[in-house]
Amino acid sequence: MDFFTVRTVIGEPDPAVRECVCSALLNAEFAHIIACPSLLKLHQTIRREGADLLILNASMDGEDTSFITTGIRSGKLGRDPFTIIIVLMATTDTARARSIADSGADDALLLPVASDVLIKKVTDLSGPRKPFVVTCDYIGPERRATPRPNRTSAMQIEVPNPLAGRRGDGYAAVRDASRERVFMERTARLAAQIGWLIDAIGEAVIKDEPIVPFLFRLDQVGKELAECMAAPEWIERIRRLLALARAIRISQTAVSPNALAELTAAAGVIRGVPS
């Protein structure tokens, strides 16, 4: 496999591990390698230059680096949401492993990692890759071999592999088309989640159950959806919905039928968001 043209970024605070990873990549004929010893340097590098392959420690400068992967997958960080991402873990801690999987990484390796193991993993990931799954809170490779019982499977989207697609001018076009499909699905999922939350709020009001958790989640999802929109009129509609939700949340009185009706009507418009 020819990796000469691949742009690789390494996020690793430990000099010994960083040197081991760099040496392994150089021996495998990787020519474009940027080693980042700090989280700030890593973030700046991804933001300015992007990466085809990212190898990063699960923790840098005392911080969980999952937000880096999430930022890349969501299109908020870097140039390519389909960057191949391998996370290096110093522990088999279940919570950390779950955080890595939920962030959308392609795979993880346990430290210390041998050079041949690392290169084999990179080579394996340069072949056909898993389709991406898009939900309201996840963008990344399909994580399940089989769907959950009695659950609707999320849409699977075929995405390009930058390790295998840098050999011609066609990669950028395929990447951009796939990115558009992913973000259209993301928009649709967020809009659907808002509809579900409004229904849940209405049902909770009828049953006299707490609604604050739903309102906080509505605020999170609404902000995310607003960031996905380009049309000012849709951003304004989402902001109005969030303002209504916040007014209900800070109110010291029970939710009035009029307030709930206004919230429901505003959410009904959001359900029709173009995707």
mmCIF file of N, CA and C in Angstrom, residues 12-115:
data_model
loop_
_atom_site.group_PDB
_atom_site.id
_atom_site.type_symbol
_atom_site.label_atom_id
_atom_site.label_comp_id
_atom_site.label_asym_id
_atom_site.label_seq_id
_atom_site.Cartn_x
_atom_site.Cartn_y
_atom_site.Cartn_z
ATOM 1 N N GLU A 12 -0.049 13.282 20.429
ATOM 2 C CA GLU A 12 0.489 12.405 21.471
ATOM 3 C C GLU A 12 1.425 13.195 22.390
ATOM 4 N N PRO A 13 1.099 13.304 23.673
ATOM 5 C CA PRO A 13 1.932 14.099 24.591
ATOM 6 C C PRO A 13 3.211 13.391 25.036
ATOM 7 N N ASP A 14 3.236 12.068 25.008
ATOM 8 C CA ASP A 14 4.395 11.309 25.481
ATOM 9 C C ASP A 14 5.456 11.256 24.378
ATOM 10 N N PRO A 15 6.663 11.812 24.613
ATOM 11 C CA PRO A 15 7.703 11.835 23.570
ATOM 12 C C PRO A 15 8.079 10.444 23.073
ATOM 13 N N ALA A 16 8.141 9.463 23.976
ATOM 14 C CA ALA A 16 8.533 8.113 23.571
ATOM 15 C C ALA A 16 7.494 7.494 22.650
ATOM 16 N N VAL A 17 6.227 7.651 22.990
ATOM 17 C CA VAL A 17 5.153 7.112 22.147
ATOM 18 C C VAL A 17 5.121 7.858 20.822
ATOM 19 N N ARG A 18 5.290 9.156 20.874
ATOM 20 C CA ARG A 18 5.271 9.976 19.656
ATOM 21 C C ARG A 18 6.383 9.538 18.708
ATOM 22 N N GLU A 19 7.575 9.297 19.263
ATOM 23 C CA GLU A 19 8.701 8.861 18.450
ATOM 24 C C GLU A 19 8.454 7.486 17.853
ATOM 25 N N CYS A 20 7.865 6.596 18.644
ATOM 26 C CA CYS A 20 7.562 5.239 18.158
ATOM 27 C C CYS A 20 6.576 5.280 16.998
ATOM 28 N N VAL A 21 5.523 6.089 17.124
ATOM 29 C CA VAL A 21 4.512 6.189 16.075
ATOM 30 C C VAL A 21 5.107 6.816 14.820
ATOM 31 N N CYS A 22 5.882 7.878 14.988
ATOM 32 C CA CYS A 22 6.505 8.537 13.830
ATOM 33 C C CYS A 22 7.442 7.586 13.100
ATOM 34 N N SER A 23 8.253 6.837 13.854
ATOM 35 C CA SER A 23 9.198 5.905 13.236
ATOM 36 C C SER A 23 8.470 4.823 12.456
ATOM 37 N N ALA A 24 7.393 4.301 13.048
ATOM 38 C CA ALA A 24 6.621 3.261 12.366
ATOM 39 C C ALA A 24 6.043 3.783 11.056
ATOM 40 N N LEU A 25 5.539 5.004 11.077
ATOM 41 C CA LEU A 25 4.945 5.586 9.873
ATOM 42 C C LEU A 25 6.004 5.890 8.816
ATOM 43 N N LEU A 26 7.127 6.399 9.242
ATOM 44 C CA LEU A 26 8.201 6.690 8.295
ATOM 45 C C LEU A 26 8.711 5.415 7.631
ATOM 46 N N ASN A 27 8.823 4.351 8.417
ATOM 47 C CA ASN A 27 9.270 3.070 7.858
ATOM 48 C C ASN A 27 8.259 2.501 6.869
ATOM 49 N N ALA A 28 6.991 2.899 7.037
ATOM 50 C CA ALA A 28 5.937 2.459 6.115
ATOM 51 C C ALA A 28 5.773 3.428 4.944
ATOM 52 N N GLU A 29 6.716 4.370 4.822
ATOM 53 C CA GLU A 29 6.779 5.314 3.703
ATOM 54 C C GLU A 29 5.707 6.398 3.744
ATOM 55 N N PHE A 30 5.298 6.762 4.952
ATOM 56 C CA PHE A 30 4.491 7.970 5.109
ATOM 57 C C PHE A 30 5.441 9.155 5.014
ATOM 58 N N ALA A 31 5.111 10.130 4.202
ATOM 59 C CA ALA A 31 6.019 11.258 3.975
ATOM 60 C C ALA A 31 5.557 12.553 4.623
ATOM 61 N N HIS A 32 4.250 12.691 4.861
ATOM 62 C CA HIS A 32 3.704 13.940 5.394
ATOM 63 C C HIS A 32 3.160 13.692 6.796
ATOM 64 N N ILE A 33 4.001 13.929 7.801
ATOM 65 C CA ILE A 33 3.642 13.645 9.195
ATOM 66 C C ILE A 33 3.820 14.911 10.023
ATOM 67 N N ILE A 34 2.795 15.262 10.778
ATOM 68 C CA ILE A 34 2.860 16.392 11.704
ATOM 69 C C ILE A 34 2.613 15.850 13.107
ATOM 70 N N ALA A 35 3.589 15.985 13.986
ATOM 71 C CA ALA A 35 3.468 15.506 15.363
ATOM 72 C C ALA A 35 3.102 16.664 16.277
ATOM 73 N N CYS A 36 2.043 16.491 17.038
ATOM 74 C CA CYS A 36 1.540 17.552 17.919
ATOM 75 C C CYS A 36 1.638 17.094 19.372
ATOM 76 N N PRO A 37 2.507 17.707 20.177
ATOM 77 C CA PRO A 37 2.683 17.282 21.571
ATOM 78 C C PRO A 37 1.646 17.848 22.529
ATOM 79 N N SER A 38 0.876 18.842 22.073
ATOM 80 C CA SER A 38 -0.111 19.476 22.954
ATOM 81 C C SER A 38 -1.483 19.503 22.290
ATOM 82 N N LEU A 39 -2.503 19.623 23.120
ATOM 83 C CA LEU A 39 -3.871 19.673 22.612
ATOM 84 C C LEU A 39 -4.097 20.933 21.781
ATOM 85 N N LEU A 40 -3.492 22.043 22.202
ATOM 86 C CA LEU A 40 -3.633 23.294 21.453
ATOM 87 C C LEU A 40 -3.027 23.160 20.063
ATOM 88 N N LYS A 41 -1.829 22.603 19.990
ATOM 89 C CA LYS A 41 -1.173 22.412 18.704
ATOM 90 C C LYS A 41 -1.976 21.468 17.810
ATOM 91 N N LEU A 42 -2.514 20.413 18.404
ATOM 92 C CA LEU A 42 -3.328 19.463 17.648
ATOM 93 C C LEU A 42 -4.551 20.150 17.064
ATOM 94 N N HIS A 43 -5.262 20.887 17.896
ATOM 95 C CA HIS A 43 -6.474 21.578 17.445
ATOM 96 C C HIS A 43 -6.155 22.568 16.329
ATOM 97 N N GLN A 44 -5.094 23.329 16.488
ATOM 98 C CA GLN A 44 -4.710 24.307 15.468
ATOM 99 C C GLN A 44 -4.350 23.627 14.149
ATOM 100 N N THR A 45 -3.647 22.512 14.239
ATOM 101 C CA THR A 45 -3.224 21.801 13.038
ATOM 102 C C THR A 45 -4.416 21.240 12.273
ATOM 103 N N ILE A 46 -5.331 20.610 12.993
ATOM 104 C CA ILE A 46 -6.522 20.046 12.340
ATOM 105 C C ILE A 46 -7.367 21.166 11.732
ATOM 106 N N ARG A 47 -7.505 22.262 12.467
ATOM 107 C CA ARG A 47 -8.341 23.370 11.981
ATOM 108 C C ARG A 47 -7.753 24.002 10.727
ATOM 109 N N ARG A 48 -6.440 24.174 10.694
ATOM 110 C CA ARG A 48 -5.811 24.887 9.590
ATOM 111 C C ARG A 48 -5.482 23.989 8.399
ATOM 112 N N GLU A 49 -5.045 22.759 8.684
ATOM 113 C CA GLU A 49 -4.515 21.917 7.618
ATOM 114 C C GLU A 49 -5.296 20.636 7.382
ATOM 115 N N GLY A 50 -6.063 20.182 8.364
ATOM 116 C CA GLY A 50 -6.802 18.943 8.215
ATOM 117 C C GLY A 50 -5.879 17.737 8.227
ATOM 118 N N ALA A 51 -6.454 16.557 8.028
ATOM 119 C CA ALA A 51 -5.678 15.314 8.035
ATOM 120 C C ALA A 51 -6.419 14.243 7.264
ATOM 121 N N ASP A 52 -5.654 13.354 6.644
ATOM 122 C CA ASP A 52 -6.225 12.146 6.067
ATOM 123 C C ASP A 52 -6.290 11.051 7.142
ATOM 124 N N LEU A 53 -5.225 10.998 7.941
ATOM 125 C CA LEU A 53 -5.119 10.031 9.033
ATOM 126 C C LEU A 53 -4.778 10.784 10.310
ATOM 127 N N LEU A 54 -5.559 10.541 11.360
ATOM 128 C CA LEU A 54 -5.307 11.144 12.666
ATOM 129 C C LEU A 54 -5.089 10.036 13.682
ATOM 130 N N ILE A 55 -3.939 10.081 14.343
ATOM 131 C CA ILE A 55 -3.646 9.148 15.431
ATOM 132 C C ILE A 55 -3.491 9.987 16.683
ATOM 133 N N LEU A 56 -4.370 9.802 17.651
ATOM 134 C CA LEU A 56 -4.316 10.651 18.826
ATOM 135 C C LEU A 56 -4.520 9.869 20.109
ATOM 136 N N ASN A 57 -3.882 10.361 21.154
ATOM 137 C CA ASN A 57 -4.063 9.783 22.474
ATOM 138 C C ASN A 57 -5.459 10.147 22.985
ATOM 139 N N ALA A 58 -6.058 9.222 23.725
ATOM 140 C CA ALA A 58 -7.401 9.465 24.259
ATOM 141 C C ALA A 58 -7.421 10.614 25.251
ATOM 142 N N SER A 59 -6.242 10.971 25.782
ATOM 143 C CA SER A 59 -6.158 12.070 26.745
ATOM 144 C C SER A 59 -4.926 12.910 26.460
ATOM 145 N N MET A 60 -5.105 14.212 26.385
ATOM 146 C CA MET A 60 -3.986 15.133 26.205
ATOM 147 C C MET A 60 -4.172 16.345 27.101
ATOM 148 N N ASP A 61 -3.127 16.740 27.753
ATOM 149 C CA ASP A 61 -3.174 17.896 28.659
ATOM 150 C C ASP A 61 -4.291 17.762 29.688
ATOM 151 N N GLY A 62 -4.535 16.517 30.103
ATOM 152 C CA GLY A 62 -5.564 16.266 31.105
ATOM 153 C C GLY A 62 -6.982 16.290 30.589
ATOM 154 N N GLU A 63 -7.147 16.398 29.275
ATOM 155 C CA GLU A 63 -8.483 16.483 28.679
ATOM 156 C C GLU A 63 -8.786 15.237 27.851
ATOM 157 N N ASP A 64 -10.052 14.824 27.872
ATOM 158 C CA ASP A 64 -10.530 13.771 26.989
ATOM 159 C C ASP A 64 -10.557 14.339 25.572
ATOM 160 N N THR A 65 -9.881 13.667 24.635
ATOM 161 C CA THR A 65 -9.779 14.207 23.273
ATOM 162 C C THR A 65 -10.947 13.804 22.369
ATOM 163 N N SER A 66 -11.967 13.195 22.935
ATOM 164 C CA SER A 66 -13.101 12.780 22.106
ATOM 165 C C SER A 66 -13.744 13.959 21.386
ATOM 166 N N PHE A 67 -13.644 15.157 21.966
ATOM 167 C CA PHE A 67 -14.263 16.321 21.318
ATOM 168 C C PHE A 67 -13.572 16.653 19.994
ATOM 169 N N ILE A 68 -12.314 16.265 19.854
ATOM 170 C CA ILE A 68 -11.615 16.466 18.590
ATOM 171 C C ILE A 68 -12.260 15.612 17.503
ATOM 172 N N THR A 69 -12.475 14.334 17.833
ATOM 173 C CA THR A 69 -13.113 13.428 16.868
ATOM 174 C C THR A 69 -14.523 13.887 16.542
ATOM 175 N N THR A 70 -15.283 14.256 17.563
ATOM 176 C CA THR A 70 -16.656 14.723 17.347
ATOM 177 C C THR A 70 -16.674 15.969 16.466
ATOM 178 N N GLY A 71 -15.731 16.873 16.696
ATOM 179 C CA GLY A 71 -15.655 18.084 15.888
ATOM 180 C C GLY A 71 -15.362 17.791 14.425
ATOM 181 N N ILE A 72 -14.476 16.823 14.186
ATOM 182 C CA ILE A 72 -14.158 16.445 12.812
ATOM 183 C C ILE A 72 -15.373 15.821 12.141
ATOM 184 N N ARG A 73 -16.006 14.876 12.811
ATOM 185 C CA ARG A 73 -17.149 14.178 12.217
ATOM 186 C C ARG A 73 -18.317 15.121 11.935
ATOM 187 N N SER A 74 -18.505 16.116 12.780
ATOM 188 C CA SER A 74 -19.628 17.045 12.604
ATOM 189 C C SER A 74 -19.328 18.129 11.577
ATOM 190 N N GLY A 75 -18.084 18.174 11.089
ATOM 191 C CA GLY A 75 -17.716 19.196 10.115
ATOM 192 C C GLY A 75 -17.339 20.522 10.734
ATOM 193 N N LYS A 76 -17.258 20.585 12.058
ATOM 194 C CA LYS A 76 -16.919 21.840 12.727
ATOM 195 C C LYS A 76 -15.414 22.039 12.842
ATOM 196 N N LEU A 77 -14.647 20.983 12.635
ATOM 197 C CA LEU A 77 -13.200 21.060 12.788
ATOM 198 C C LEU A 77 -12.518 20.352 11.622
ATOM 199 N N GLY A 78 -11.638 21.039 10.939
ATOM 200 C CA GLY A 78 -10.901 20.421 9.844
ATOM 201 C C GLY A 78 -11.641 20.478 8.523
ATOM 202 N N ARG A 79 -11.030 19.853 7.523
ATOM 203 C CA ARG A 79 -11.553 19.928 6.165
ATOM 204 C C ARG A 79 -12.287 18.666 5.729
ATOM 205 N N ASP A 80 -12.057 17.568 6.439
ATOM 206 C CA ASP A 80 -12.599 16.297 5.962
ATOM 207 C C ASP A 80 -13.250 15.524 7.109
ATOM 208 N N PRO A 81 -14.580 15.430 7.119
ATOM 209 C CA PRO A 81 -15.247 14.686 8.200
ATOM 210 C C PRO A 81 -14.995 13.189 8.129
ATOM 211 N N PHE A 82 -14.378 12.730 7.032
ATOM 212 C CA PHE A 82 -14.150 11.297 6.844
ATOM 213 C C PHE A 82 -12.701 10.887 7.137
ATOM 214 N N THR A 83 -11.964 11.766 7.789
ATOM 215 C CA THR A 83 -10.620 11.448 8.248
ATOM 216 C C THR A 83 -10.609 10.109 8.987
ATOM 217 N N ILE A 84 -9.630 9.267 8.686
ATOM 218 C CA ILE A 84 -9.471 8.017 9.428
ATOM 219 C C ILE A 84 -8.876 8.355 10.792
ATOM 220 N N ILE A 85 -9.535 7.929 11.863
ATOM 221 C CA ILE A 85 -9.124 8.304 13.214
ATOM 222 C C ILE A 85 -8.867 7.057 14.052
ATOM 223 N N ILE A 86 -7.640 6.953 14.554
ATOM 224 C CA ILE A 86 -7.252 5.869 15.456
ATOM 225 C C ILE A 86 -6.899 6.484 16.798
ATOM 226 N N VAL A 87 -7.494 5.992 17.858
ATOM 227 C CA VAL A 87 -7.263 6.518 19.197
ATOM 228 C C VAL A 87 -6.380 5.552 19.986
ATOM 229 N N LEU A 88 -5.376 6.103 20.656
ATOM 230 C CA LEU A 88 -4.476 5.313 21.493
ATOM 231 C C LEU A 88 -4.932 5.407 22.934
ATOM 232 N N MET A 89 -5.189 4.262 23.543
ATOM 233 C CA MET A 89 -5.702 4.213 24.918
ATOM 234 C C MET A 89 -4.643 3.652 25.862
ATOM 235 N N ALA A 90 -4.519 4.281 27.035
ATOM 236 C CA ALA A 90 -3.582 3.794 28.045
ATOM 237 C C ALA A 90 -4.265 2.854 29.029
ATOM 238 N N THR A 91 -5.572 2.723 28.913
ATOM 239 C CA THR A 91 -6.333 1.892 29.843
ATOM 240 C C THR A 91 -7.501 1.243 29.112
ATOM 241 N N THR A 92 -7.986 0.152 29.657
ATOM 242 C CA THR A 92 -9.155 -0.524 29.084
ATOM 243 C C THR A 92 -10.439 -0.078 29.767
ATOM 244 N N ASP A 93 -10.377 1.043 30.454
ATOM 245 C CA ASP A 93 -11.541 1.572 31.158
ATOM 246 C C ASP A 93 -12.762 1.610 30.241
ATOM 247 N N THR A 94 -13.864 1.018 30.705
ATOM 248 C CA THR A 94 -15.069 0.895 29.884
ATOM 249 C C THR A 94 -15.653 2.251 29.508
ATOM 250 N N ALA A 95 -15.654 3.182 30.461
ATOM 251 C CA ALA A 95 -16.215 4.504 30.181
ATOM 252 C C ALA A 95 -15.407 5.229 29.106
ATOM 253 N N ARG A 96 -14.078 5.103 29.158
ATOM 254 C CA ARG A 96 -13.246 5.755 28.165
ATOM 255 C C ARG A 96 -13.450 5.111 26.786
ATOM 256 N N ALA A 97 -13.539 3.787 26.773
ATOM 257 C CA ALA A 97 -13.774 3.084 25.512
ATOM 258 C C ALA A 97 -15.105 3.507 24.901
ATOM 259 N N ARG A 98 -16.129 3.671 25.725
ATOM 260 C CA ARG A 98 -17.440 4.098 25.240
ATOM 261 C C ARG A 98 -17.376 5.523 24.699
ATOM 262 N N SER A 99 -16.630 6.390 25.377
ATOM 263 C CA SER A 99 -16.488 7.766 24.916
ATOM 264 C C SER A 99 -15.827 7.812 23.545
ATOM 265 N N ILE A 100 -14.821 6.960 23.339
ATOM 266 C CA ILE A 100 -14.128 6.904 22.053
ATOM 267 C C ILE A 100 -15.078 6.426 20.961
ATOM 268 N N ALA A 101 -15.830 5.369 21.249
ATOM 269 C CA ALA A 101 -16.771 4.838 20.259
ATOM 270 C C ALA A 101 -17.859 5.851 19.933
ATOM 271 N N ASP A 102 -18.370 6.537 20.953
ATOM 272 C CA ASP A 102 -19.447 7.495 20.743
ATOM 273 C C ASP A 102 -18.993 8.743 19.999
ATOM 274 N N SER A 103 -17.692 9.003 19.996
ATOM 275 C CA SER A 103 -17.190 10.190 19.313
ATOM 276 C C SER A 103 -17.104 9.988 17.804
ATOM 277 N N GLY A 104 -17.082 8.718 17.358
ATOM 278 C CA GLY A 104 -17.023 8.445 15.918
ATOM 279 C C GLY A 104 -15.661 8.026 15.405
ATOM 280 N N ALA A 105 -14.768 7.599 16.310
ATOM 281 C CA ALA A 105 -13.444 7.128 15.874
ATOM 282 C C ALA A 105 -13.590 5.840 15.065
ATOM 283 N N ASP A 106 -12.622 5.604 14.179
ATOM 284 C CA ASP A 106 -12.646 4.377 13.379
ATOM 285 C C ASP A 106 -12.216 3.173 14.191
ATOM 286 N N ASP A 107 -11.235 3.366 15.076
ATOM 287 C CA ASP A 107 -10.760 2.233 15.883
ATOM 288 C C ASP A 107 -9.906 2.764 17.016
ATOM 289 N N ALA A 108 -9.501 1.852 17.926
ATOM 290 C CA ALA A 108 -8.668 2.211 19.059
ATOM 291 C C ALA A 108 -7.625 1.121 19.271
ATOM 292 N N LEU A 109 -6.466 1.525 19.782
ATOM 293 C CA LEU A 109 -5.388 0.590 20.096
ATOM 294 C C LEU A 109 -4.927 0.849 21.519
ATOM 295 N N LEU A 110 -4.566 -0.219 22.213
ATOM 296 C CA LEU A 110 -4.132 -0.118 23.601
ATOM 297 C C LEU A 110 -2.620 0.121 23.653
ATOM 298 N N LEU A 111 -2.211 1.100 24.425
ATOM 299 C CA LEU A 111 -0.791 1.378 24.644
ATOM 300 C C LEU A 111 -0.207 0.420 25.680
ATOM 301 N N PRO A 112 1.080 0.052 25.546
ATOM 302 C CA PRO A 112 1.977 0.401 24.440
ATOM 303 C C PRO A 112 1.633 -0.387 23.183
ATOM 304 N N VAL A 113 1.787 0.250 22.045
ATOM 305 C CA VAL A 113 1.438 -0.398 20.786
ATOM 306 C C VAL A 113 2.698 -0.658 19.965
ATOM 307 N N ALA A 114 2.828 -1.872 19.456
ATOM 308 C CA ALA A 114 3.982 -2.234 18.628
ATOM 309 C C ALA A 114 3.839 -1.610 17.249
ATOM 310 N N SER A 115 4.975 -1.319 16.621
ATOM 311 C CA SER A 115 4.970 -0.674 15.313
ATOM 312 C C SER A 115 4.216 -1.485 14.275
#
